[in-house]
Amino acid sequence: MAPKSSMLHRPRHLRVVLSALCLTGALTAQSAPTVRGATNAVVEVAFTAQQAHARPFLDTQLDVVVTAPDGSARTVPAYWAGGDRWTLRYASPMPGQHRFRSQCSDTADAGLHGVAGAIELAPYTGDNLLLTHGPIQVAADQRHFAHADGTPFLWLGDTWWKGLCKRMTWDGFRELTADRRAKGFTVVQIVCGVYPDEAPFEPRWENEGGKPYLDRAFTTVNPDYFAYADRRLQHLVEAGIVPAIVGGWGRGDCDGMAVAGVEGLKRHWRNLIARYGAYPTVWIIGGESGGAEWTEVARYVRSIDPYRRPITMHPFDSARSRVTDETVLDFDMLQTGHGGGAATMGAAAKVT
């Protein structure tokens, strides 16, 4: 296990490894040279603050407007990476030059605001289907999933609710990933936030970097936790497996809404979108959750996700029955029981 570092400094050996598969470039934003990468693969752009920010996660918001070669533009949230560092993660299926300019809530910080540069993407040439055919979405017929280029995608999912915490070692995570890949699994459903079956801020929330947040309102993020979570989620994508990220739980004994409230969960989701939205992810807003407040969180996710990754809820029964506005969802998720063969008839009734 890697040694735990301070909250403000990502472990050096966990600084993102650049590869032709997922991460293809990084730079210091002030110099703004062209970053080179591949289509559908994630490119990183690093920004360094020139002024001190007392509460960077809470008070300093950084967005980056990226204009694609066809002239279309999207606003991509960036995340605070610890210390004076912020990071943009970006991906696009479109080859060519993508121009960017940063927009910071602190317009006086020249290291974060008004920084311009370019990202040059060449066509991806590897064999990862998530990069060859693009991330998944609900197909036009609303009956199945497909990659961005229309290639059909079979959702064969496995549930690793607590796969980002320390109950699973890094070696164990890689072993399980290899096993599921060999067996044809295409999705892993995994929680990043308030875990099920555990009280708020139990030690079991921790991974090698500690807990994800340092206070109940989610006003102080722990970048070290997310650096280790990054490594695992990136590994799934490198294996061709879609991470279906659950942003927390909603059941009474582990209710994320009671822990952080609507505003805290919105901060949490902005962080998740900034970190993982450029990957071929799926968003599961909450586990066994629902109601007007969770619907508001889902609507917020829809409003700030520049990639429009598919959204659903993990329900007690049906995702549609757990929201007050079905338009915040892209597809219905069912919970059909845990009784093995005995649950088959109940499952059949829900899908007919």
mmCIF file with all atom_site columns, C-alpha atoms in Angstrom, residues 18-155:
data_model
loop_
_atom_site.group_PDB
_atom_site.id
_atom_site.type_symbol
_atom_site.label_atom_id
_atom_site.label_alt_id
_atom_site.label_comp_id
_atom_site.label_asym_id
_atom_site.label_entity_id
_atom_site.label_seq_id
_atom_site.pdbx_PDB_ins_code
_atom_site.Cartn_x
_atom_site.Cartn_y
_atom_site.Cartn_z
_atom_site.occupancy
_atom_site.B_iso_or_equiv
_atom_site.pdbx_formal_charge
_atom_site.auth_seq_id
_atom_site.auth_comp_id
_atom_site.auth_asym_id
_atom_site.auth_atom_id
_atom_site.pdbx_PDB_model_num
ATOM 1   C CA . LEU A 1 18  ? 0.439   9.487  -19.635 1.00 0.00 ? 18  LEU A CA 1
ATOM 2   C CA . SER A 1 19  ? -0.496  6.698  -22.009 1.00 0.00 ? 19  SER A CA 1
ATOM 3   C CA . ALA A 1 20  ? -1.740  6.354  -25.548 1.00 0.00 ? 20  ALA A CA 1
ATOM 4   C CA . LEU A 1 21  ? -4.910  4.804  -24.186 1.00 0.00 ? 21  LEU A CA 1
ATOM 5   C CA . CYS A 1 22  ? -6.471  7.173  -21.693 1.00 0.00 ? 22  CYS A CA 1
ATOM 6   C CA . LEU A 1 23  ? -4.280  10.139 -20.824 1.00 0.00 ? 23  LEU A CA 1
ATOM 7   C CA . THR A 1 24  ? -2.283  11.605 -23.623 1.00 0.00 ? 24  THR A CA 1
ATOM 8   C CA . GLY A 1 25  ? -0.970  15.002 -22.596 1.00 0.00 ? 25  GLY A CA 1
ATOM 9   C CA . ALA A 1 26  ? -0.455  17.513 -19.786 1.00 0.00 ? 26  ALA A CA 1
ATOM 10  C CA . LEU A 1 27  ? 0.958   21.000 -19.528 1.00 0.00 ? 27  LEU A CA 1
ATOM 11  C CA . THR A 1 28  ? 1.373   24.021 -17.323 1.00 0.00 ? 28  THR A CA 1
ATOM 12  C CA . ALA A 1 29  ? -1.353  26.358 -18.526 1.00 0.00 ? 29  ALA A CA 1
ATOM 13  C CA . GLN A 1 30  ? 0.606   29.605 -18.331 1.00 0.00 ? 30  GLN A CA 1
ATOM 14  C CA . SER A 1 31  ? 2.911   28.465 -21.149 1.00 0.00 ? 31  SER A CA 1
ATOM 15  C CA . ALA A 1 32  ? -0.081  27.154 -23.136 1.00 0.00 ? 32  ALA A CA 1
ATOM 16  C CA . PRO A 1 33  ? 1.697   25.032 -25.729 1.00 0.00 ? 33  PRO A CA 1
ATOM 17  C CA . THR A 1 34  ? -0.351  22.652 -27.844 1.00 0.00 ? 34  THR A CA 1
ATOM 18  C CA . VAL A 1 35  ? -1.265  19.395 -26.111 1.00 0.00 ? 35  VAL A CA 1
ATOM 19  C CA . ARG A 1 36  ? -1.430  16.308 -28.304 1.00 0.00 ? 36  ARG A CA 1
ATOM 20  C CA . GLY A 1 37  ? -3.671  13.311 -27.827 1.00 0.00 ? 37  GLY A CA 1
ATOM 21  C CA . ALA A 1 38  ? -6.068  10.921 -29.513 1.00 0.00 ? 38  ALA A CA 1
ATOM 22  C CA . THR A 1 39  ? -9.790  11.060 -30.204 1.00 0.00 ? 39  THR A CA 1
ATOM 23  C CA . ASN A 1 40  ? -12.019 9.792  -27.366 1.00 0.00 ? 40  ASN A CA 1
ATOM 24  C CA . ALA A 1 41  ? -8.974  9.528  -25.071 1.00 0.00 ? 41  ALA A CA 1
ATOM 25  C CA . VAL A 1 42  ? -8.618  11.850 -22.091 1.00 0.00 ? 42  VAL A CA 1
ATOM 26  C CA . VAL A 1 43  ? -6.181  14.756 -22.289 1.00 0.00 ? 43  VAL A CA 1
ATOM 27  C CA . GLU A 1 44  ? -5.166  16.712 -19.187 1.00 0.00 ? 44  GLU A CA 1
ATOM 28  C CA . VAL A 1 45  ? -4.394  20.421 -18.982 1.00 0.00 ? 45  VAL A CA 1
ATOM 29  C CA . ALA A 1 46  ? -2.943  21.675 -15.685 1.00 0.00 ? 46  ALA A CA 1
ATOM 30  C CA . PHE A 1 47  ? -3.503  25.208 -14.366 1.00 0.00 ? 47  PHE A CA 1
ATOM 31  C CA . THR A 1 48  ? -1.420  26.780 -11.599 1.00 0.00 ? 48  THR A CA 1
ATOM 32  C CA . ALA A 1 49  ? -2.918  29.527 -9.441  1.00 0.00 ? 49  ALA A CA 1
ATOM 33  C CA . GLN A 1 50  ? -0.890  32.701 -9.054  1.00 0.00 ? 50  GLN A CA 1
ATOM 34  C CA . GLN A 1 51  ? -2.774  33.786 -5.937  1.00 0.00 ? 51  GLN A CA 1
ATOM 35  C CA . ALA A 1 52  ? -3.585  32.046 -2.675  1.00 0.00 ? 52  ALA A CA 1
ATOM 36  C CA . HIS A 1 53  ? -7.102  30.625 -2.277  1.00 0.00 ? 53  HIS A CA 1
ATOM 37  C CA . ALA A 1 54  ? -8.127  29.985 1.312   1.00 0.00 ? 54  ALA A CA 1
ATOM 38  C CA . ARG A 1 55  ? -10.965 27.602 0.433   1.00 0.00 ? 55  ARG A CA 1
ATOM 39  C CA . PRO A 1 56  ? -10.199 26.530 -3.138  1.00 0.00 ? 56  PRO A CA 1
ATOM 40  C CA . PHE A 1 57  ? -12.728 23.703 -3.443  1.00 0.00 ? 57  PHE A CA 1
ATOM 41  C CA . LEU A 1 58  ? -15.558 25.732 -1.962  1.00 0.00 ? 58  LEU A CA 1
ATOM 42  C CA . ASP A 1 59  ? -14.928 29.234 -3.266  1.00 0.00 ? 59  ASP A CA 1
ATOM 43  C CA . THR A 1 60  ? -12.921 28.968 -6.488  1.00 0.00 ? 60  THR A CA 1
ATOM 44  C CA . GLN A 1 61  ? -14.695 27.617 -9.550  1.00 0.00 ? 61  GLN A CA 1
ATOM 45  C CA . LEU A 1 62  ? -12.782 26.987 -12.762 1.00 0.00 ? 62  LEU A CA 1
ATOM 46  C CA . ASP A 1 63  ? -14.443 26.225 -16.102 1.00 0.00 ? 63  ASP A CA 1
ATOM 47  C CA . VAL A 1 64  ? -12.743 25.884 -19.466 1.00 0.00 ? 64  VAL A CA 1
ATOM 48  C CA . VAL A 1 65  ? -14.508 26.711 -22.729 1.00 0.00 ? 65  VAL A CA 1
ATOM 49  C CA . VAL A 1 66  ? -13.228 24.383 -25.442 1.00 0.00 ? 66  VAL A CA 1
ATOM 50  C CA . THR A 1 67  ? -14.018 25.076 -29.100 1.00 0.00 ? 67  THR A CA 1
ATOM 51  C CA . ALA A 1 68  ? -13.850 22.065 -31.418 1.00 0.00 ? 68  ALA A CA 1
ATOM 52  C CA . PRO A 1 69  ? -12.603 22.151 -35.032 1.00 0.00 ? 69  PRO A CA 1
ATOM 53  C CA . ASP A 1 70  ? -16.194 22.439 -36.306 1.00 0.00 ? 70  ASP A CA 1
ATOM 54  C CA . GLY A 1 71  ? -16.742 25.607 -34.245 1.00 0.00 ? 71  GLY A CA 1
ATOM 55  C CA . SER A 1 72  ? -18.940 24.023 -31.581 1.00 0.00 ? 72  SER A CA 1
ATOM 56  C CA . ALA A 1 73  ? -18.039 24.926 -28.004 1.00 0.00 ? 73  ALA A CA 1
ATOM 57  C CA . ARG A 1 74  ? -18.592 23.275 -24.653 1.00 0.00 ? 74  ARG A CA 1
ATOM 58  C CA . THR A 1 75  ? -17.918 24.470 -21.115 1.00 0.00 ? 75  THR A CA 1
ATOM 59  C CA . VAL A 1 76  ? -16.000 21.846 -19.172 1.00 0.00 ? 76  VAL A CA 1
ATOM 60  C CA . PRO A 1 77  ? -15.622 22.008 -15.373 1.00 0.00 ? 77  PRO A CA 1
ATOM 61  C CA . ALA A 1 78  ? -12.080 21.682 -14.026 1.00 0.00 ? 78  ALA A CA 1
ATOM 62  C CA . TYR A 1 79  ? -11.258 20.284 -10.580 1.00 0.00 ? 79  TYR A CA 1
ATOM 63  C CA . TRP A 1 80  ? -9.015  21.406 -7.753  1.00 0.00 ? 80  TRP A CA 1
ATOM 64  C CA . ALA A 1 81  ? -6.108  18.940 -7.644  1.00 0.00 ? 81  ALA A CA 1
ATOM 65  C CA . GLY A 1 82  ? -4.557  20.150 -4.376  1.00 0.00 ? 82  GLY A CA 1
ATOM 66  C CA . GLY A 1 83  ? -2.253  23.014 -3.449  1.00 0.00 ? 83  GLY A CA 1
ATOM 67  C CA . ASP A 1 84  ? -2.189  25.627 -6.224  1.00 0.00 ? 84  ASP A CA 1
ATOM 68  C CA . ARG A 1 85  ? -3.172  23.126 -8.964  1.00 0.00 ? 85  ARG A CA 1
ATOM 69  C CA . TRP A 1 86  ? -6.368  22.769 -10.988 1.00 0.00 ? 86  TRP A CA 1
ATOM 70  C CA . THR A 1 87  ? -6.852  20.262 -13.795 1.00 0.00 ? 87  THR A CA 1
ATOM 71  C CA . LEU A 1 88  ? -8.971  20.059 -16.936 1.00 0.00 ? 88  LEU A CA 1
ATOM 72  C CA . ARG A 1 89  ? -9.771  16.625 -18.355 1.00 0.00 ? 89  ARG A CA 1
ATOM 73  C CA . TYR A 1 90  ? -11.067 16.711 -21.888 1.00 0.00 ? 90  TYR A CA 1
ATOM 74  C CA . ALA A 1 91  ? -12.041 14.221 -24.586 1.00 0.00 ? 91  ALA A CA 1
ATOM 75  C CA . SER A 1 92  ? -13.637 14.480 -28.006 1.00 0.00 ? 92  SER A CA 1
ATOM 76  C CA . PRO A 1 93  ? -14.368 12.164 -30.945 1.00 0.00 ? 93  PRO A CA 1
ATOM 77  C CA . MET A 1 94  ? -13.363 14.927 -33.363 1.00 0.00 ? 94  MET A CA 1
ATOM 78  C CA . PRO A 1 95  ? -9.785  15.003 -34.718 1.00 0.00 ? 95  PRO A CA 1
ATOM 79  C CA . GLY A 1 96  ? -8.063  18.328 -35.231 1.00 0.00 ? 96  GLY A CA 1
ATOM 80  C CA . GLN A 1 97  ? -7.282  21.393 -33.152 1.00 0.00 ? 97  GLN A CA 1
ATOM 81  C CA . HIS A 1 98  ? -9.454  22.244 -30.127 1.00 0.00 ? 98  HIS A CA 1
ATOM 82  C CA . ARG A 1 99  ? -8.904  25.732 -28.725 1.00 0.00 ? 99  ARG A CA 1
ATOM 83  C CA . PHE A 1 100 ? -9.529  26.451 -25.034 1.00 0.00 ? 100 PHE A CA 1
ATOM 84  C CA . ARG A 1 101 ? -9.836  29.456 -22.746 1.00 0.00 ? 101 ARG A CA 1
ATOM 85  C CA . SER A 1 102 ? -10.284 29.287 -18.975 1.00 0.00 ? 102 SER A CA 1
ATOM 86  C CA . GLN A 1 103 ? -12.934 31.118 -16.953 1.00 0.00 ? 103 GLN A CA 1
ATOM 87  C CA . CYS A 1 104 ? -12.368 31.404 -13.205 1.00 0.00 ? 104 CYS A CA 1
ATOM 88  C CA . SER A 1 105 ? -14.662 32.817 -10.542 1.00 0.00 ? 105 SER A CA 1
ATOM 89  C CA . ASP A 1 106 ? -11.598 34.729 -9.333  1.00 0.00 ? 106 ASP A CA 1
ATOM 90  C CA . THR A 1 107 ? -10.947 36.824 -12.424 1.00 0.00 ? 107 THR A CA 1
ATOM 91  C CA . ALA A 1 108 ? -7.906  38.445 -10.797 1.00 0.00 ? 108 ALA A CA 1
ATOM 92  C CA . ASP A 1 109 ? -5.937  35.175 -10.785 1.00 0.00 ? 109 ASP A CA 1
ATOM 93  C CA . ALA A 1 110 ? -4.043  35.196 -14.087 1.00 0.00 ? 110 ALA A CA 1
ATOM 94  C CA . GLY A 1 111 ? -2.976  31.602 -13.607 1.00 0.00 ? 111 GLY A CA 1
ATOM 95  C CA . LEU A 1 112 ? -6.588  30.415 -13.649 1.00 0.00 ? 112 LEU A CA 1
ATOM 96  C CA . HIS A 1 113 ? -8.557  33.028 -15.581 1.00 0.00 ? 113 HIS A CA 1
ATOM 97  C CA . GLY A 1 114 ? -8.220  33.864 -19.249 1.00 0.00 ? 114 GLY A CA 1
ATOM 98  C CA . VAL A 1 115 ? -5.579  31.243 -20.000 1.00 0.00 ? 115 VAL A CA 1
ATOM 99  C CA . ALA A 1 116 ? -5.712  30.143 -23.638 1.00 0.00 ? 116 ALA A CA 1
ATOM 100 C CA . GLY A 1 117 ? -4.205  27.173 -25.431 1.00 0.00 ? 117 GLY A CA 1
ATOM 101 C CA . ALA A 1 118 ? -4.845  24.333 -27.849 1.00 0.00 ? 118 ALA A CA 1
ATOM 102 C CA . ILE A 1 119 ? -5.364  20.571 -27.846 1.00 0.00 ? 119 ILE A CA 1
ATOM 103 C CA . GLU A 1 120 ? -4.498  18.650 -31.014 1.00 0.00 ? 120 GLU A CA 1
ATOM 104 C CA . LEU A 1 121 ? -6.272  15.286 -31.394 1.00 0.00 ? 121 LEU A CA 1
ATOM 105 C CA . ALA A 1 122 ? -5.272  12.610 -33.891 1.00 0.00 ? 122 ALA A CA 1
ATOM 106 C CA . PRO A 1 123 ? -7.551  9.641  -34.708 1.00 0.00 ? 123 PRO A CA 1
ATOM 107 C CA . TYR A 1 124 ? -7.318  6.878  -32.101 1.00 0.00 ? 124 TYR A CA 1
ATOM 108 C CA . THR A 1 125 ? -5.617  3.780  -33.499 1.00 0.00 ? 125 THR A CA 1
ATOM 109 C CA . GLY A 1 126 ? -5.776  1.269  -30.631 1.00 0.00 ? 126 GLY A CA 1
ATOM 110 C CA . ASP A 1 127 ? -8.146  -1.642 -29.954 1.00 0.00 ? 127 ASP A CA 1
ATOM 111 C CA . ASN A 1 128 ? -10.129 -0.355 -26.954 1.00 0.00 ? 128 ASN A CA 1
ATOM 112 C CA . LEU A 1 129 ? -13.766 -0.415 -28.106 1.00 0.00 ? 129 LEU A CA 1
ATOM 113 C CA . LEU A 1 130 ? -14.675 2.474  -25.805 1.00 0.00 ? 130 LEU A CA 1
ATOM 114 C CA . LEU A 1 131 ? -12.193 4.645  -27.686 1.00 0.00 ? 131 LEU A CA 1
ATOM 115 C CA . THR A 1 132 ? -12.627 3.098  -31.139 1.00 0.00 ? 132 THR A CA 1
ATOM 116 C CA . HIS A 1 133 ? -16.427 3.441  -31.141 1.00 0.00 ? 133 HIS A CA 1
ATOM 117 C CA . GLY A 1 134 ? -16.819 6.106  -28.462 1.00 0.00 ? 134 GLY A CA 1
ATOM 118 C CA . PRO A 1 135 ? -18.630 6.233  -25.112 1.00 0.00 ? 135 PRO A CA 1
ATOM 119 C CA . ILE A 1 136 ? -22.014 4.603  -24.654 1.00 0.00 ? 136 ILE A CA 1
ATOM 120 C CA . GLN A 1 137 ? -25.428 6.219  -24.879 1.00 0.00 ? 137 GLN A CA 1
ATOM 121 C CA . VAL A 1 138 ? -29.063 5.228  -25.197 1.00 0.00 ? 138 VAL A CA 1
ATOM 122 C CA . ALA A 1 139 ? -29.629 4.250  -28.840 1.00 0.00 ? 139 ALA A CA 1
ATOM 123 C CA . ALA A 1 140 ? -32.009 6.184  -31.063 1.00 0.00 ? 140 ALA A CA 1
ATOM 124 C CA . ASP A 1 141 ? -34.712 3.513  -30.743 1.00 0.00 ? 141 ASP A CA 1
ATOM 125 C CA . GLN A 1 142 ? -34.659 3.911  -26.928 1.00 0.00 ? 142 GLN A CA 1
ATOM 126 C CA . ARG A 1 143 ? -34.464 0.109  -26.630 1.00 0.00 ? 143 ARG A CA 1
ATOM 127 C CA . HIS A 1 144 ? -30.776 -0.606 -26.230 1.00 0.00 ? 144 HIS A CA 1
ATOM 128 C CA . PHE A 1 145 ? -27.372 0.965  -25.603 1.00 0.00 ? 145 PHE A CA 1
ATOM 129 C CA . ALA A 1 146 ? -24.937 1.896  -28.343 1.00 0.00 ? 146 ALA A CA 1
ATOM 130 C CA . HIS A 1 147 ? -21.541 3.481  -28.702 1.00 0.00 ? 147 HIS A CA 1
ATOM 131 C CA . ALA A 1 148 ? -21.389 7.051  -29.983 1.00 0.00 ? 148 ALA A CA 1
ATOM 132 C CA . ASP A 1 149 ? -20.867 5.809  -33.549 1.00 0.00 ? 149 ASP A CA 1
ATOM 133 C CA . GLY A 1 150 ? -23.975 3.606  -33.384 1.00 0.00 ? 150 GLY A CA 1
ATOM 134 C CA . THR A 1 151 ? -22.247 0.289  -32.698 1.00 0.00 ? 151 THR A CA 1
ATOM 135 C CA . PRO A 1 152 ? -24.500 -1.759 -30.341 1.00 0.00 ? 152 PRO A CA 1
ATOM 136 C CA . PHE A 1 153 ? -23.316 -2.126 -26.738 1.00 0.00 ? 153 PHE A CA 1
ATOM 137 C CA . LEU A 1 154 ? -24.377 -4.928 -24.379 1.00 0.00 ? 154 LEU A CA 1
ATOM 138 C CA . TRP A 1 155 ? -24.652 -3.810 -20.745 1.00 0.00 ? 155 TRP A CA 1
#
